[in-house]
Coordinates of C-alpha atoms and ligand atoms in Angstrom, one line a residue:
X1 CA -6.4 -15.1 14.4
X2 CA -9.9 -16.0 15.6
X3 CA -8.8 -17.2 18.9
X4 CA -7.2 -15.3 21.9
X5 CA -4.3 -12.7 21.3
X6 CA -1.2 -14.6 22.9
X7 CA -1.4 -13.4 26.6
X8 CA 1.8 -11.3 26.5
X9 CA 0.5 -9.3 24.3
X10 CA -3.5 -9.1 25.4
X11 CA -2.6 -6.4 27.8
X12 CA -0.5 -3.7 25.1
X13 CA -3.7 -4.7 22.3
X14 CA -6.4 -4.0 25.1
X15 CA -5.0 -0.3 25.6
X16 CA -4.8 -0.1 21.7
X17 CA -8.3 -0.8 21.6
X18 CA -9.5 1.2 24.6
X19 CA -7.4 4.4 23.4
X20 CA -8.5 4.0 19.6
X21 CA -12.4 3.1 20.2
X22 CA -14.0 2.5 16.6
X23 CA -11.3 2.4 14.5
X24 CA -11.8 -1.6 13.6
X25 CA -9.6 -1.6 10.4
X26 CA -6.6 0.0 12.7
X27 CA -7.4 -2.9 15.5
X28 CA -7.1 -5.2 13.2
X29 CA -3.7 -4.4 11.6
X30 CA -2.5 -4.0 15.2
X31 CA -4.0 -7.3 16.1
X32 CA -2.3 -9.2 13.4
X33 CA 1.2 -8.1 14.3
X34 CA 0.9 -8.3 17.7
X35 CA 0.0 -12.0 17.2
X36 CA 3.3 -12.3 15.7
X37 CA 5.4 -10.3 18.1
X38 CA 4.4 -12.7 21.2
X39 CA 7.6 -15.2 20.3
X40 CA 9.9 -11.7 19.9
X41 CA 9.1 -10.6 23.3
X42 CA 9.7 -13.6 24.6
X43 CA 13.8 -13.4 23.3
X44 CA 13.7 -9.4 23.7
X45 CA 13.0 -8.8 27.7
X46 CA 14.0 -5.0 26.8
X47 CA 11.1 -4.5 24.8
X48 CA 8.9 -5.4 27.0
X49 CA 11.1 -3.4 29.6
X50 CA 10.9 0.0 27.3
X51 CA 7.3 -0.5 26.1
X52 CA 8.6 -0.7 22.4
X53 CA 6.0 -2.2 21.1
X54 CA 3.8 0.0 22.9
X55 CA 5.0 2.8 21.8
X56 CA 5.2 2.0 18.4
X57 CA 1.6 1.3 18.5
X58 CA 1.2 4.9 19.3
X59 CA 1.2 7.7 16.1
X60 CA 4.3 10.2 16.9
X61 CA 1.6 12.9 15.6
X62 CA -2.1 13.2 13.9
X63 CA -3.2 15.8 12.0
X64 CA -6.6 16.6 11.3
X65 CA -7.7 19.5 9.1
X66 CA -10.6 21.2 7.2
X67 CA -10.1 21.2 3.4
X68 CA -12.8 23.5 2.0
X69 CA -12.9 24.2 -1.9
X70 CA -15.4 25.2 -4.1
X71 CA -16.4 22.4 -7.2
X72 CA -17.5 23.8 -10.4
X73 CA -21.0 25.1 -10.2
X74 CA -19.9 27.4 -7.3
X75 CA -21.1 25.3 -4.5
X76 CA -19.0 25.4 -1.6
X77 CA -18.1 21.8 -0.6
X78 CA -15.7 21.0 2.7
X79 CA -13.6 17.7 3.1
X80 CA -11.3 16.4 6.0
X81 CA -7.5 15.9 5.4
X82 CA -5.7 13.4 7.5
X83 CA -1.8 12.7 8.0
X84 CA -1.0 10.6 10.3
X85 CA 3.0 10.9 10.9
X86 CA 3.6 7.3 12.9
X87 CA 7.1 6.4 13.3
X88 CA 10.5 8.3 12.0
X89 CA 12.6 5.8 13.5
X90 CA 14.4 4.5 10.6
X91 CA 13.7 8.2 8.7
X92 CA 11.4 10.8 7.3
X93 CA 7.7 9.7 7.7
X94 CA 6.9 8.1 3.9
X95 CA 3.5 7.0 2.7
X96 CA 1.3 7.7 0.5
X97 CA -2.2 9.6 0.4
X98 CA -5.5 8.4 -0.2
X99 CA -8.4 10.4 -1.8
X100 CA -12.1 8.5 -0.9
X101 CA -14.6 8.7 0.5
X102 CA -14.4 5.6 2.9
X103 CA -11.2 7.3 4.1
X104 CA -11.2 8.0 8.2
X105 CA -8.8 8.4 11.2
X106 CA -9.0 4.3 11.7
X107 CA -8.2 3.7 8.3
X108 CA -5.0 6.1 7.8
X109 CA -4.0 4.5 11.1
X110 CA -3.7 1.3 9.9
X111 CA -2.2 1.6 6.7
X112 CA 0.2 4.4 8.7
X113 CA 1.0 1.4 11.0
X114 CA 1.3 -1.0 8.5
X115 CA 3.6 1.6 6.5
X116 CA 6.4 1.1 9.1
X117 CA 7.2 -2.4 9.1
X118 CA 7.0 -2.6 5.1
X119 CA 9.4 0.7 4.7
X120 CA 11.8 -1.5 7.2
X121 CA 11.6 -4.4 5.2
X122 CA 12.7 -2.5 2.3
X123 CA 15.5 -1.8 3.9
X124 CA 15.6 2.2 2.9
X125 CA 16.0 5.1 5.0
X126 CA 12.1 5.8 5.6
X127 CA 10.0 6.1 8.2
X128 CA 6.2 5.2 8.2
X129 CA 3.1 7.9 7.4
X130 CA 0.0 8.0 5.8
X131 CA -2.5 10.5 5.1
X132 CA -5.7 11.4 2.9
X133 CA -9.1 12.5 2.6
X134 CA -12.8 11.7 2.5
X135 CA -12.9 13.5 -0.9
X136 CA -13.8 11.7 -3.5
X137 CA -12.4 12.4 -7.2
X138 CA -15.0 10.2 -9.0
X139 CA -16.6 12.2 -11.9
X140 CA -14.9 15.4 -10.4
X141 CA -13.3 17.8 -12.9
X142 CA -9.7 18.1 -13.5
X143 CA -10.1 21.8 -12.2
X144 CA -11.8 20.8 -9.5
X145 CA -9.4 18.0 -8.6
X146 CA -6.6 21.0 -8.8
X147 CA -8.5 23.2 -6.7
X148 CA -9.1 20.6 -4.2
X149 CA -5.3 19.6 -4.1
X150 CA -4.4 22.8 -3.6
X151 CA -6.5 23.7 -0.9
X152 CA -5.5 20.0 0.8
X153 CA -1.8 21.4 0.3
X154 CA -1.9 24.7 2.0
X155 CA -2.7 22.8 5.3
X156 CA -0.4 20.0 5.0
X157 CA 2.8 21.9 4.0
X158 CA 3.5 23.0 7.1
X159 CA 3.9 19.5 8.3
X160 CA 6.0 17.9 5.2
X161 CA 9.4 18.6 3.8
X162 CA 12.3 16.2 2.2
X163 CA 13.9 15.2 5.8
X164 CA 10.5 15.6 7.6
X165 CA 7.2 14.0 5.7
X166 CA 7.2 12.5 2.5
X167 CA 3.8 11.7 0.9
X168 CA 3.0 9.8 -2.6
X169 CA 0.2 8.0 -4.3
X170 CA -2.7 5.7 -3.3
X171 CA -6.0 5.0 -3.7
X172 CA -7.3 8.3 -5.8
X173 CA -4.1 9.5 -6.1
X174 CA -1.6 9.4 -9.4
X175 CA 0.2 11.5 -11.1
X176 CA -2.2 14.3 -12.0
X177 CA -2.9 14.5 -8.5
X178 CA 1.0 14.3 -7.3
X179 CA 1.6 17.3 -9.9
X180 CA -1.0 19.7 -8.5
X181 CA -0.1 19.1 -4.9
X182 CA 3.9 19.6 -5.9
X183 CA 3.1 23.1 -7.3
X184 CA 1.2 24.1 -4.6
X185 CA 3.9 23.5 -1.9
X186 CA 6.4 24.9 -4.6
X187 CA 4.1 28.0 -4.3
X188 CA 3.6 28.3 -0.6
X189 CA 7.0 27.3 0.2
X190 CA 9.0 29.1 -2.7
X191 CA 11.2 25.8 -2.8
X192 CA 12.0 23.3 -5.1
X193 CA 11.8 20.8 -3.1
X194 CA 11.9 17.8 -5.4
X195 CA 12.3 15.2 -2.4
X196 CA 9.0 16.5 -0.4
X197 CA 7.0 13.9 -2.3
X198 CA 7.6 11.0 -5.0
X199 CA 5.6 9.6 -7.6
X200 CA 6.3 13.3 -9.1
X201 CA 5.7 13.7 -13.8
X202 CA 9.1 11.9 -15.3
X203 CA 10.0 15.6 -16.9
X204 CA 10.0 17.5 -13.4
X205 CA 11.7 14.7 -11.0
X206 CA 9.8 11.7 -10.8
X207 CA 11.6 8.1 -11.4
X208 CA 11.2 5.9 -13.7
X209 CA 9.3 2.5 -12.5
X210 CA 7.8 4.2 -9.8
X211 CA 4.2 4.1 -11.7
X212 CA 5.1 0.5 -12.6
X213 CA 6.8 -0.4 -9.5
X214 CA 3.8 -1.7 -6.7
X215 CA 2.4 -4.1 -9.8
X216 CA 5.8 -5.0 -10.6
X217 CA 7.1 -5.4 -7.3
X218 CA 3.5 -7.8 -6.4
X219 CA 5.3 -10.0 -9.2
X220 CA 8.4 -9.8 -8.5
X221 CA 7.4 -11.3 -4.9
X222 CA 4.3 -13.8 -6.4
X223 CA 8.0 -15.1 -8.4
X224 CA 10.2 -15.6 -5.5
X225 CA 7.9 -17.4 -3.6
X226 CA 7.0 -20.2 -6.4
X227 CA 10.7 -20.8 -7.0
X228 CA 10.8 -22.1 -3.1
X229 CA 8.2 -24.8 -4.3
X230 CA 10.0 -25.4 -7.5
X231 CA 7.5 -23.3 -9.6
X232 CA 7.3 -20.0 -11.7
X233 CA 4.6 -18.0 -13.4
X234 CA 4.8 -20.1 -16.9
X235 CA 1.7 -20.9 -17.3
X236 CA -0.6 -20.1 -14.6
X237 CA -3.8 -18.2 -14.2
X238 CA -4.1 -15.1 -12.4
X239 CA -6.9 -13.2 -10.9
X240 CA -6.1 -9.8 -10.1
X241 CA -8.7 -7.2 -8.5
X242 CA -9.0 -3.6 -9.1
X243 CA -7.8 -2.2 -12.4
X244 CA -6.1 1.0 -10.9
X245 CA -2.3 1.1 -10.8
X246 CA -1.3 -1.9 -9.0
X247 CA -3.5 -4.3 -10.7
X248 CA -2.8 -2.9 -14.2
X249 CA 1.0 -3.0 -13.6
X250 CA 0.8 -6.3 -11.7
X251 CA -1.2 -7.6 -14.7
X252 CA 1.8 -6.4 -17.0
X253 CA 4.5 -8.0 -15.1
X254 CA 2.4 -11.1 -14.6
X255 CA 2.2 -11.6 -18.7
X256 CA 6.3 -10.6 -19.0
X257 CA 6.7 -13.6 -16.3
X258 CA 4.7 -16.0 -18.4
X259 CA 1.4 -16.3 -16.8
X260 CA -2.0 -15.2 -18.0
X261 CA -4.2 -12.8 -15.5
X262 CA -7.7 -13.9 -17.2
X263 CA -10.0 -11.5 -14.9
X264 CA -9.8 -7.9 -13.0
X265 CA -12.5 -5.3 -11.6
X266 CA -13.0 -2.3 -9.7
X267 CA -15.9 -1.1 -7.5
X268 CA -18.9 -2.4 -10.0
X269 CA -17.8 -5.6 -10.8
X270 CA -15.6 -8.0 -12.6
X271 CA -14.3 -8.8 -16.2
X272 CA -13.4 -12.5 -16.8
X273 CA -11.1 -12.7 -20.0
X274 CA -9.8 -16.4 -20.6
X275 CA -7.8 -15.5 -23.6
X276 CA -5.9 -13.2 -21.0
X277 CA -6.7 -9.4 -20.3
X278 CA -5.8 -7.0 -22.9
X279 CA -3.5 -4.8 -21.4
X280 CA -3.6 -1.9 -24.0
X281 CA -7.2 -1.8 -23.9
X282 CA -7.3 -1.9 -20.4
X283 CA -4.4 1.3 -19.8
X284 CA -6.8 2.7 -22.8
X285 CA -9.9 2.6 -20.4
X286 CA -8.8 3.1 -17.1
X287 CA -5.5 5.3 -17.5
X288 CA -6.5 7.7 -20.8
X289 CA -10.2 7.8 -20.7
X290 CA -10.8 7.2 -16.7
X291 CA -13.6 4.6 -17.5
X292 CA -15.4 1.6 -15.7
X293 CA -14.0 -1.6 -16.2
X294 CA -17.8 -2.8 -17.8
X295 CA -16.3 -0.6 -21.0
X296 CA -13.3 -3.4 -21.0
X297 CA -16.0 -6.1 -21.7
X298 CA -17.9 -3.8 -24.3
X299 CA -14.6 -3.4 -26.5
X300 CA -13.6 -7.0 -26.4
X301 CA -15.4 -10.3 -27.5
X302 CA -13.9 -12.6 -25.3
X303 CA -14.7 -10.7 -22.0
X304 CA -17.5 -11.4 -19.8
X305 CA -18.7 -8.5 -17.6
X306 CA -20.1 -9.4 -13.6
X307 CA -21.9 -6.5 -12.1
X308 CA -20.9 -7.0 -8.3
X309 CA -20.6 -10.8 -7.4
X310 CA -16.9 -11.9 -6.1
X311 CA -14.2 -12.1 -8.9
X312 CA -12.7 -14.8 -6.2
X313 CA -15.3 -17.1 -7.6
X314 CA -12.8 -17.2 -11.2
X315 CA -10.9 -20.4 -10.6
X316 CA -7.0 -19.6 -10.9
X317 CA -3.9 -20.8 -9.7
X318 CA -2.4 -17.5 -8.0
X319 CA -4.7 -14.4 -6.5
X320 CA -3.4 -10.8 -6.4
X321 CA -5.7 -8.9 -4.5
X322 CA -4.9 -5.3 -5.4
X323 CA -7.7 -3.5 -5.0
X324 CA -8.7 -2.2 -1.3
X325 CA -8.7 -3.3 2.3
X326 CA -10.5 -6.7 3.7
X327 CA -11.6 -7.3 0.0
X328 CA -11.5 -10.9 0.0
X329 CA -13.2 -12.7 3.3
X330 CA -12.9 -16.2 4.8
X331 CA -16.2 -17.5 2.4
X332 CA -14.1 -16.3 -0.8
X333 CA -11.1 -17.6 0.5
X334 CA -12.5 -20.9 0.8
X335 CA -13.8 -20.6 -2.9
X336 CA -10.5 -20.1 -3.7
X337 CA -8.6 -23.1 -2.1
X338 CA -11.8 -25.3 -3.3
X339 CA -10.6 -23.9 -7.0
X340 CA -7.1 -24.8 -6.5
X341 CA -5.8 -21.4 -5.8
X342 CA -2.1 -22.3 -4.7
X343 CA -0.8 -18.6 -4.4
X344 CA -2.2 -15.2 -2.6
X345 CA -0.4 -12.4 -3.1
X346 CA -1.5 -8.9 -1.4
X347 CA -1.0 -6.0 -3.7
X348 CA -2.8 -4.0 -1.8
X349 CA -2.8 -3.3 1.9
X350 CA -4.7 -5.8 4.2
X351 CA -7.2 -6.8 1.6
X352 CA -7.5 -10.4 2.8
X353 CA -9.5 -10.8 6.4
X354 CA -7.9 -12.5 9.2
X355 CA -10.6 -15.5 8.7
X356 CA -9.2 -15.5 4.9
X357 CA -5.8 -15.9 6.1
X358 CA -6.6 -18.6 8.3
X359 CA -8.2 -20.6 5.7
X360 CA -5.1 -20.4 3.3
X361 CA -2.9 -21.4 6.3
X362 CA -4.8 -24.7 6.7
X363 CA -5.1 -25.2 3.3
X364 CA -1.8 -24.8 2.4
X365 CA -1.9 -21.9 0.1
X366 CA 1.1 -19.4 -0.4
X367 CA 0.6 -16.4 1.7
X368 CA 1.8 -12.8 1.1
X369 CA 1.0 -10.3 3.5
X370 CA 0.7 -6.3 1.4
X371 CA 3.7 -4.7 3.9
X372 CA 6.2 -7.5 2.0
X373 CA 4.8 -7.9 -1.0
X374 CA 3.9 -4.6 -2.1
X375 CA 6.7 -2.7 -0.5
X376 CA 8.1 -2.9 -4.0
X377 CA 5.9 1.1 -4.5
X378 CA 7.6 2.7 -1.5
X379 CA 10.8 1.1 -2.3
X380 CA 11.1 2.8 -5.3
X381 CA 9.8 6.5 -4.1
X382 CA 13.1 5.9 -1.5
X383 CA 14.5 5.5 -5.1
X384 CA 13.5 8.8 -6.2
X385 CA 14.2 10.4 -3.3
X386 CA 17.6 9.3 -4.1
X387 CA 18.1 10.3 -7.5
X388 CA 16.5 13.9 -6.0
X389 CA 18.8 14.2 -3.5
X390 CA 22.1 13.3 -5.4
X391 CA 20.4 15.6 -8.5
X392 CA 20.5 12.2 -10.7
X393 CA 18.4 10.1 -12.9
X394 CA 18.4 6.4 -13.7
X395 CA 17.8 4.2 -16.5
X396 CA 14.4 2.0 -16.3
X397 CA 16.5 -1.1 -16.6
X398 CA 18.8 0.1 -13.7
X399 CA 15.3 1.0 -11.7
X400 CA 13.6 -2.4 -11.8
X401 CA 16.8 -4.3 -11.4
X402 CA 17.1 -2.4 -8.3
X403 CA 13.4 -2.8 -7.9
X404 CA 13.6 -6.8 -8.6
X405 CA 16.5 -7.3 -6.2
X406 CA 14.8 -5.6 -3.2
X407 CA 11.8 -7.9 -4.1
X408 CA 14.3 -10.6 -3.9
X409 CA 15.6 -9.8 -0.8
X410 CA 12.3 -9.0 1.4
X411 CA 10.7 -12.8 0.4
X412 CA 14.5 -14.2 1.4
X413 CA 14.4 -12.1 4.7
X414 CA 10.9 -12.8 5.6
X415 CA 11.4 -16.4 4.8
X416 CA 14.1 -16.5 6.6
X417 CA 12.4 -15.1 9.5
X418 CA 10.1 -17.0 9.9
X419 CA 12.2 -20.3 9.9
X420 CA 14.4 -18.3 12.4
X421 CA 11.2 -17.9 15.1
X422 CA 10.0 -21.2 14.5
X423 CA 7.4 -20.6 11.4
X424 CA 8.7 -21.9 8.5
X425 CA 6.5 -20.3 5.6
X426 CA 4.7 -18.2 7.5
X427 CA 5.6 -14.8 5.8
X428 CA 3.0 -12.9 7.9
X429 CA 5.1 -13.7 10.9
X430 CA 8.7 -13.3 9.1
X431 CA 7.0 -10.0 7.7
X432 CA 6.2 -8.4 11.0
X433 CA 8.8 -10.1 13.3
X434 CA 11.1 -9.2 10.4
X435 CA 10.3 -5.1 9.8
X436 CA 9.5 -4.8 13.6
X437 CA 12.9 -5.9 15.0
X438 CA 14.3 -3.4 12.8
X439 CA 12.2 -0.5 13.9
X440 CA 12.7 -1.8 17.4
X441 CA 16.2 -1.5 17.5
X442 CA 16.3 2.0 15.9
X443 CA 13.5 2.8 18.6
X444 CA 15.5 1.9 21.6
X445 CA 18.6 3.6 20.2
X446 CA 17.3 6.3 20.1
X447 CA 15.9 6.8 23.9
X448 CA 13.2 6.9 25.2
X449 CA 11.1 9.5 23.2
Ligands
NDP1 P1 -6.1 3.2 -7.6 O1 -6.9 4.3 -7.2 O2 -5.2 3.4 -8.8 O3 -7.0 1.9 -7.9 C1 -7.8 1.4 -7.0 C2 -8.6 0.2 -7.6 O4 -9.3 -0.5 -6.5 C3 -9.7 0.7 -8.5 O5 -10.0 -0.3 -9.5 C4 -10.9 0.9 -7.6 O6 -12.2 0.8 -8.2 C5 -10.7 -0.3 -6.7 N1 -11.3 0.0 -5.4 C6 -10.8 1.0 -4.5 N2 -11.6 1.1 -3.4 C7 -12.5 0.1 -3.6 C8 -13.6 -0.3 -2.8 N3 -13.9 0.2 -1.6 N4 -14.3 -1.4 -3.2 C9 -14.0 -2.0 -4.4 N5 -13.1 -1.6 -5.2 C10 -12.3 -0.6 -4.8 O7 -5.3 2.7 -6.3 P2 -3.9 1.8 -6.3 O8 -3.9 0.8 -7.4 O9 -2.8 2.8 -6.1 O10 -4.1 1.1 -4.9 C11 -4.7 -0.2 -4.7 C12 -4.3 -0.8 -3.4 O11 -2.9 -0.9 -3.4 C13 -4.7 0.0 -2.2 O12 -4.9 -0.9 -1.1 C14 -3.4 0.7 -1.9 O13 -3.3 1.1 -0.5 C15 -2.4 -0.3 -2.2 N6 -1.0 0.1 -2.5 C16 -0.8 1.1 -3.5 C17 0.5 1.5 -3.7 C18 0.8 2.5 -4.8 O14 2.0 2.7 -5.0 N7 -0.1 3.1 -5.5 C19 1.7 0.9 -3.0 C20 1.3 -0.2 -2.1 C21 0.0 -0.5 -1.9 P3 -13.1 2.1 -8.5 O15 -12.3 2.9 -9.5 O16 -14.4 1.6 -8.9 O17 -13.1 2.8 -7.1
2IT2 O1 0.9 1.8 0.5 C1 2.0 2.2 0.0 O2 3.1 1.7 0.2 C2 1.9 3.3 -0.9 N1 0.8 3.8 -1.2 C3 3.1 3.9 -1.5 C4 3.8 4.9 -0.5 C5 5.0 5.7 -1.0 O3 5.4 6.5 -0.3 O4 5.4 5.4 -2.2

């Protein structure tokens, strides 16, 4: 990843870079599957005829947009909203939306790029999107988290709709968020639109497992891969990052699958728990009462709080890094493999820099890239927007066997992959070679447009 980008693909990654100035996170997303793509082009001469890969690299639409809304003490306050529609090849644009502040064009471009190739891998009708804003809901009010939703909503409608634009959660966003954002395109548009976005309330269309399903699904995938080395969760120690929806779902379906996740954090620092989190405590904190994880530590004797420092120094046998983009660099890498870590698993997208993923190549650890391993969240909002369209509702244990069994399939087809092109247990490669021959196809079916 360090070195040069093959030389088939230097010239399609240098106009990226030159038409995108700035926007590192997006160069680097772009950069890593591009390094993949090098041995496709070389069997595919019509993508390289059709400039497929080049024109995937290119968003089918942006849209910027003021957000202005007033917080509680009257004070006028203005944030920028983003969607960033990139590819409707294989369906409606899906992906989710991202309320911080960190959030800019560069960063909805790469997780909207990286949405593509994970929605193909799930094999679903979806396309790939992402959008957000710079807003930031920490501390913020629940009217004022209304009030900004709404006002976010009465730009983006225009854009979305149930064959069109399909939004969801991310970073910021839940539920609460999903709910005030559903009525206010239900206002504008005077539709009830269930399918127009997904992680929706269970009592007014949303699915069951969907809230589960990006944690679940991390598992799901963390399992698939230890069987191919003869292994399984009995047993193991896990270190999870964050403590928001993926890491406190992953955490849950970590302890169903017989392992222990002994630490977890979120933007202060890390908890290190060695009789294994407490996952009712932990919902308690960061789902009812919207606390920091230091308040885990306070409630429970055997838990250590860390202000800042690197919860990658906890030694553990798998890593799920659900927390936030290039989260875990080459140094804590390294602490990692020196600790015996045999397992990386991305729950969230990109948090592992390319030096990090070079350093679990040569050392051998199992490596799960976010588009296949926590496709398992998107999978199950193409879910929903099933049961929406045929008007139906599923069981939970229908749900995450459906869930479990697309988990199932992307490690088989990304493992495959990549012993297909010459790999074998590369998953980054059998990821993106995987997801963007799929795309690719649909792209070239369709024309040139
Ligand atoms: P949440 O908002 O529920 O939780 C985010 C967690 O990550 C919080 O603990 C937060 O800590 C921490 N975090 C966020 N930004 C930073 C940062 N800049 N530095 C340190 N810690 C940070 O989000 P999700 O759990 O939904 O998302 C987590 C990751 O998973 C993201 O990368 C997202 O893109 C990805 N993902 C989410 C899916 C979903 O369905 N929700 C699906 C697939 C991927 P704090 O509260 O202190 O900010
Ligand atoms: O990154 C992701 O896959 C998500 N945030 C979920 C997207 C979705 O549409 O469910």
């Amino acid at each position: 990843m360090n070195g040069e980008v093959p030389a088939s693909v230097q010239a399609i990654y240098d106009e990226v870079l030159h038409r995108n100035a700035g926007e590192t996170e997006f160069h680097q997303a772009v950069r890593e599957v591009l390094e993949s793509l090098a041995v496709v082009l070389d069997r595919h001469s019509e993508y390289t005829e059709m400039k497929t890969v080049q024109r995937i690299c290119e968003p089918e639409r942006q849209i910027i947009f003021r957000v202005p809304w007033q917080d509680d003490r009257g004070e006028v306050q203005i944030n920028r909203g983003f969607r960033v529609e990139f590819n409707s090849a294989l369906g409606p644009y899906k992906g989710g939306l991202r309320f911080h502040p960190s959030v800019n064009l560069g960063i909805v471009k790469f997780l909207g790029f990286e949405q593509i190739f994970k929605n193909a891998l799930t094999g679903m009708p979806i396309g790939g999107g992402k959008g957000g804003s710079d807003f930031d809901p920490k501390g913020r009010s629940d009217a004022e988290i209304m009030r900004f939703c709404q006002s976010f909503m009465t730009e983006l409608y225009r854009h979305l709709g149930e064959y069109t634009d399909v939004p969801a959660g991310d970073i910021g966003v839940g539920a609460r968020e999903i709910g005030y954002l559903f009525g206010q395109y239900k206002r504008i548009t005077n539709r009830y639109e269930s399918g127009v976005l997904t992680g929706k309330g269970l009592g007014w269309g949303g699915a069951l497992v969907r809230t589960e399903a990006t944690g679940y699904g991390a598992a799901f995938f963390a399992e698939a891969m230890m069987k191919v080395r003869g292994e399984s969760f009995d047993g193991k120690r896990v270190v999870v990052s964050g403590s928001g929806n993926v890491a406190v779902y992953g955490i849950e379906k970590v302890h169903q699958l017989g392992g222990t996740a002994v630490a977890c954090s979120d933007s202060s620092g890390y908890v290190v728990d060695d009789k294994g989190i407490d996952l009712e405590l932990l919902k308690q904190i960061k789902e009812v009462e919207r606390g920091r994880i230091a308040d885990y530590a306070q409630r429970r004797e055997s838990a250590d709080f860390v202000a800042g420092g690197s919860i990658w120094d906890v030694p553990c046998d798998v890593a799920m890094p659900s927390a936030t983009q290039n989260e875990l660099d080459g140094d804590a890498a390294a602490v990692l493999a020196g600790n015996g870590c045999r397992y990386v698993v991305e729950g969230a997208n990109m948090p592992a820099t390319p030096e990090a993923v070079d350093v679990f190549r040569e050392a051998g650890v199992g490596f799960a890239p976010g588009k296949a391993a926590n496709a398992g969240g998107v999978a199950t909002s193409a879910l929903e927007m099933q049961q929406n369209a045929s008007r139906d509702r599923w069981t939970f244990e229908h749900s995450e066997a459906r869930l479990a069994e697309i988990m199932r399939d992307i490690h088989a087809r990304c493992h495959e992959t990549a012993e297909e092109y010459g790999s074998p247990g590369d998953l980054v490669l059998g990821a993106n070679v995987a997801g963007f021959l799929q795309v690719a196809e649909a792209v070239h079916a369709h024309g040139l447009i």
